[in-house]
Short mmCIF file of C-alpha atoms in Angstrom, two decimals:
data_model
loop_
_atom_site.label_atom_id
_atom_site.label_comp_id
_atom_site.label_asym_id
_atom_site.label_seq_id
_atom_site.Cartn_x
_atom_site.Cartn_y
_atom_site.Cartn_z
CA UNK A 907 -15.57 -3.36 74.42
CA UNK A 908 -14.00 -4.17 77.59
CA UNK A 909 -10.32 -5.40 76.80
CA UNK A 910 -7.80 -7.29 79.04
CA UNK A 911 -4.08 -7.73 78.26
CA UNK A 912 -1.48 -9.89 79.45
CA UNK A 913 2.26 -9.59 78.96
CA UNK A 914 4.30 -11.49 78.22
CA UNK A 915 2.37 -14.13 76.04
CA UNK A 916 4.84 -16.41 76.57
CA UNK A 917 7.93 -17.01 78.49
CA UNK A 918 10.56 -19.30 78.81
CA UNK A 919 12.70 -19.32 81.96
CA UNK A 920 15.31 -21.44 83.93
CA UNK A 921 14.47 -23.65 86.98
CA UNK A 922 14.80 -21.59 90.14
CA UNK A 923 14.17 -18.02 88.72
CA UNK A 924 11.20 -15.90 89.14
CA UNK A 925 8.64 -14.76 86.33
CA UNK A 926 6.28 -11.92 86.46
CA UNK A 927 3.27 -11.78 84.36
CA UNK A 928 1.12 -8.56 83.90
CA UNK A 929 -2.64 -8.44 83.68
CA UNK A 930 -4.09 -5.00 82.49
CA UNK A 931 -7.55 -3.68 82.05
CA UNK A 932 -7.19 -1.48 79.02
CA UNK A 933 -10.43 0.55 79.09
CA UNK A 934 -11.88 0.19 82.36
CA UNK A 935 -11.25 -0.06 85.95
CA UNK A 936 -10.99 -3.41 87.84
CA UNK A 937 -11.12 -3.68 91.60
CA UNK A 938 -11.05 -7.34 91.34
CA UNK A 939 -9.07 -9.61 88.90
CA UNK A 940 -8.70 -13.21 88.84
CA UNK A 941 -5.87 -15.46 88.13
CA UNK A 942 -6.37 -18.94 86.80
CA UNK A 943 -4.17 -21.65 85.61
CA UNK A 944 -5.06 -24.22 82.58
CA UNK A 945 -3.21 -27.33 81.91
CA UNK A 946 -3.29 -28.80 78.49
CA UNK A 947 -6.68 -30.05 77.39
CA UNK A 948 -7.91 -29.24 80.88
CA UNK A 949 -10.21 -26.74 82.53
CA UNK A 950 -9.45 -23.41 84.01
CA UNK A 951 -8.61 -23.75 87.75
CA UNK A 952 -8.85 -20.65 89.90
CA UNK A 953 -5.81 -19.73 91.74
CA UNK A 954 -6.42 -16.57 93.51
CA UNK A 955 -8.73 -13.34 93.57
CA UNK A 956 -6.66 -10.18 93.28
CA UNK A 957 -8.29 -7.04 95.10
CA UNK A 958 -7.11 -3.72 94.61
CA UNK A 959 -5.24 -2.26 97.49
CA UNK A 960 -5.49 -5.27 99.70
CA UNK A 961 -4.12 -8.91 99.84
CA UNK A 962 -5.16 -11.42 97.49
CA UNK A 963 -7.36 -14.40 98.31
CA UNK A 964 -5.92 -17.75 97.30
CA UNK A 965 -7.93 -20.86 96.65
CA UNK A 966 -7.38 -24.10 98.71
CA UNK A 967 -4.04 -25.69 97.59
CA UNK A 968 -2.41 -22.69 96.09
CA UNK A 969 0.83 -21.51 97.50
CA UNK A 970 0.64 -17.96 98.28
CA UNK A 971 4.57 -17.53 98.73
CA UNK A 972 4.86 -19.29 95.51
CA UNK A 973 2.32 -17.38 93.48
CA UNK A 974 2.86 -13.80 94.59
CA UNK A 975 -0.02 -11.31 93.46
CA UNK A 976 0.08 -7.52 93.64
CA UNK A 977 -2.90 -5.52 92.54
CA UNK A 978 -1.34 -2.09 92.87
CA UNK A 979 -3.99 0.08 90.72
CA UNK A 980 -7.26 -0.24 89.24
CA UNK A 981 -5.88 -1.34 85.97
CA UNK A 982 -2.97 -3.50 86.59
CA UNK A 983 -2.47 -6.92 88.64
CA UNK A 984 0.62 -9.02 88.51
CA UNK A 985 1.26 -12.56 89.23
CA UNK A 986 4.91 -13.65 90.35
CA UNK A 987 6.06 -17.24 90.02
CA UNK A 988 8.71 -17.30 92.44
CA UNK A 989 11.33 -20.12 92.14
CA UNK A 990 9.94 -21.53 89.16
CA UNK A 991 10.31 -25.29 88.67
CA UNK A 992 9.11 -27.31 85.64
CA UNK A 993 6.09 -28.38 87.36
CA UNK A 994 4.99 -24.64 87.16
CA UNK A 995 4.83 -24.84 83.49
CA UNK A 996 1.35 -23.92 82.48
CA UNK A 997 -1.08 -21.43 80.68
CA UNK A 998 -1.97 -18.75 83.13
CA UNK A 999 -5.06 -16.86 82.47
CA UNK A 1000 -6.11 -13.50 84.08
CA UNK A 1001 -9.83 -11.94 84.16
CA UNK A 1002 -10.80 -8.52 85.15
CA UNK A 1003 -14.07 -7.54 86.61
CA UNK A 1004 -15.70 -4.36 85.30
CA UNK A 1005 -16.91 -2.63 88.55
CA UNK A 1006 -19.11 -0.06 86.60
CA UNK A 1007 -21.32 -2.74 84.95
CA UNK A 1008 -21.96 -4.25 88.60
CA UNK A 1009 -23.73 -7.51 88.27
CA UNK A 1010 -22.03 -10.66 88.95
CA UNK A 1011 -19.46 -12.77 87.23
CA UNK A 1012 -20.81 -12.12 83.67
CA UNK A 1013 -18.82 -8.87 83.84
CA UNK A 1014 -15.47 -10.53 84.02
CA UNK A 1015 -13.27 -10.22 80.99
CA UNK A 1016 -10.44 -12.71 80.03
CA UNK A 1017 -6.85 -11.95 78.95
CA UNK A 1018 -5.35 -13.99 76.12
CA UNK A 1019 -3.17 -15.88 78.66
CA UNK A 1020 0.50 -16.35 79.28
CA UNK A 1021 2.23 -19.50 78.46
CA UNK A 1022 4.96 -20.22 81.04
CA UNK A 1023 7.57 -22.94 80.40
CA UNK A 1024 10.28 -23.72 82.86
CA UNK A 1025 13.43 -25.47 81.81
CA UNK B 1490 -18.46 -26.50 97.55
CA UNK B 1491 -19.57 -26.41 93.90
CA UNK B 1492 -19.14 -28.59 91.06
CA UNK B 1493 -19.39 -28.48 87.40
CA UNK B 1494 -19.49 -31.50 85.11
CA UNK B 1495 -19.21 -31.71 81.27
CA UNK B 1496 -19.23 -35.47 80.52
CA UNK B 1497 -18.22 -35.13 76.68
CA UNK B 1498 -14.56 -34.02 75.88
CA UNK B 1499 -15.23 -34.28 72.37
CA UNK B 1500 -18.19 -33.73 70.32
CA UNK B 1501 -18.35 -34.09 66.50
CA UNK B 1502 -21.34 -33.13 64.33
CA UNK B 1503 -21.81 -32.41 60.62
CA UNK B 1504 -22.99 -28.96 59.54
CA UNK B 1505 -26.73 -28.55 59.75
CA UNK B 1506 -27.20 -30.94 62.13
CA UNK B 1507 -28.30 -30.16 65.75
CA UNK B 1508 -25.73 -29.97 68.64
CA UNK B 1509 -26.10 -30.52 72.47
CA UNK B 1510 -23.37 -29.85 75.08
CA UNK B 1511 -24.26 -31.39 78.31
CA UNK B 1512 -23.42 -29.55 81.80
CA UNK B 1513 -24.38 -30.72 84.94
CA UNK B 1514 -23.65 -28.84 88.35
CA UNK B 1515 -23.72 -29.25 92.12
CA UNK B 1516 -24.30 -26.40 94.22
CA UNK B 1517 -26.62 -25.80 97.56
CA UNK B 1518 -27.57 -22.57 96.83
CA UNK B 1519 -29.04 -20.67 93.72
CA UNK B 1520 -25.97 -20.47 91.25
CA UNK B 1521 -25.85 -18.30 88.24
CA UNK B 1522 -24.77 -20.61 85.23
CA UNK B 1523 -22.88 -19.47 82.18
CA UNK B 1524 -21.52 -21.01 78.72
CA UNK B 1525 -18.23 -19.64 77.60
CA UNK B 1526 -16.53 -20.37 74.09
CA UNK B 1527 -12.84 -20.25 73.15
CA UNK B 1528 -12.39 -20.22 69.36
CA UNK B 1529 -8.89 -21.43 67.99
CA UNK B 1530 -6.24 -18.91 69.07
CA UNK B 1531 -8.65 -16.45 70.81
CA UNK B 1532 -9.30 -15.72 74.37
CA UNK B 1533 -12.24 -17.11 76.30
CA UNK B 1534 -15.35 -14.94 75.85
CA UNK B 1535 -18.89 -15.20 77.51
CA UNK B 1536 -21.29 -17.01 75.10
CA UNK B 1537 -24.59 -16.88 77.26
CA UNK B 1538 -25.86 -16.67 80.74
CA UNK B 1539 -28.81 -18.36 82.28
CA UNK B 1540 -30.40 -15.16 83.76
CA UNK B 1541 -30.54 -13.32 80.47
CA UNK B 1542 -32.48 -16.29 78.68
CA UNK B 1543 -31.24 -15.04 75.24
CA UNK B 1544 -30.07 -16.74 72.30
CA UNK B 1545 -26.56 -15.88 70.88
CA UNK B 1546 -25.41 -17.16 67.54
CA UNK B 1547 -28.38 -19.59 67.76
CA UNK B 1548 -27.51 -21.21 70.88
CA UNK B 1549 -29.70 -21.39 73.72
CA UNK B 1550 -29.26 -23.01 77.29
CA UNK B 1551 -32.15 -23.66 79.69
CA UNK B 1552 -31.21 -24.01 83.48
CA UNK B 1553 -33.12 -27.01 84.87
CA UNK B 1554 -33.12 -26.97 88.61
CA UNK B 1555 -34.64 -30.23 89.09
CA UNK B 1556 -31.94 -31.91 87.23
CA UNK B 1557 -29.18 -29.30 87.98
CA UNK B 1558 -28.47 -29.11 84.32
CA UNK B 1559 -27.62 -26.31 81.90
CA UNK B 1560 -27.29 -27.78 78.31
CA UNK B 1561 -26.20 -25.75 75.69
CA UNK B 1562 -28.30 -26.29 72.32
CA UNK B 1563 -28.13 -25.31 68.76
CA UNK B 1564 -30.50 -26.56 66.16
CA UNK B 1565 -28.25 -26.14 63.14
CA UNK B 1566 -24.57 -26.18 63.72
CA UNK B 1567 -22.36 -24.23 61.68
CA UNK B 1568 -18.57 -24.83 60.82
CA UNK B 1569 -17.73 -21.49 62.60
CA UNK B 1570 -19.11 -23.03 65.76
CA UNK B 1571 -16.17 -25.41 66.24
CA UNK B 1572 -14.47 -24.26 69.23
CA UNK B 1573 -13.91 -25.30 73.06
CA UNK B 1574 -17.06 -24.69 75.19
CA UNK B 1575 -16.94 -24.22 78.76
CA UNK B 1576 -19.83 -24.38 81.46
CA UNK B 1577 -19.31 -22.32 84.38
CA UNK B 1578 -21.21 -21.58 87.60
CA UNK B 1579 -20.97 -18.51 89.92
CA UNK B 1580 -22.08 -18.80 93.60
CA UNK B 1581 -25.02 -16.96 94.64
CA UNK B 1582 -23.00 -14.37 96.68
CA UNK B 1583 -19.72 -14.51 94.87
CA UNK B 1584 -18.02 -13.26 91.47
CA UNK B 1585 -15.96 -16.55 91.36
CA UNK B 1586 -16.32 -18.81 88.37
CA UNK B 1587 -15.98 -22.60 88.58
CA UNK B 1588 -15.31 -24.03 85.11
CA UNK B 1589 -16.34 -27.47 83.84
CA UNK B 1590 -13.69 -29.50 81.93
CA UNK B 1591 -14.71 -28.26 78.48
CA UNK B 1592 -15.97 -29.69 75.28
CA UNK B 1593 -14.21 -29.53 72.06
CA UNK B 1594 -16.95 -29.25 69.39
CA UNK B 1595 -15.85 -29.93 65.72
CA UNK B 1596 -18.37 -29.25 63.07
CA UNK B 1597 -17.78 -30.93 59.66
CA UNK B 1598 -18.73 -29.83 56.33
#
């Protein structure tokens, strides 16, 4: 089955530093990946759509200069939280769409998530 | 803009009892509706989708366009059904998913 990995699984950093989170589709190609943010006991909020070879599309209210997204290949998207602050602490989840399966949203496969703690 | 509402944050049932998780949505077009499940310490995974009209792990969900609902049901809950359940909507012309707040289901022995 389709597998999506994220690295790291958890990261602790100091306020003001930048953190990069990787999302990889292990056995399929993904022209589209999605980045979500999940606060404790709350739902997933879509942050942005990552498109291979082009600029990411950000949801309303998400700062694109704060959350840099790069989708350089068909199997890798990265999310960089720049100048992280404690309020950026959260659980970040990516999903990847298996383009060969076509269809719609059901072809999204989710990564295990990355827990970020900014001190 | 679309919106998904799951009114119950917590749901506790006894093993063998029926369970129903409510989901209501608002969207002007023809959306696709999904139920996702997240078991403890595992990633989010698709449980079922309305277009396939299938039963997965004994769960079914019927899309009621008149009531804009997509409630998830299972006649006899099992302990392994304890998990977090999310209702999600995808617009008719997009791959994006909008999630409800989620319902934590606990099935007691």
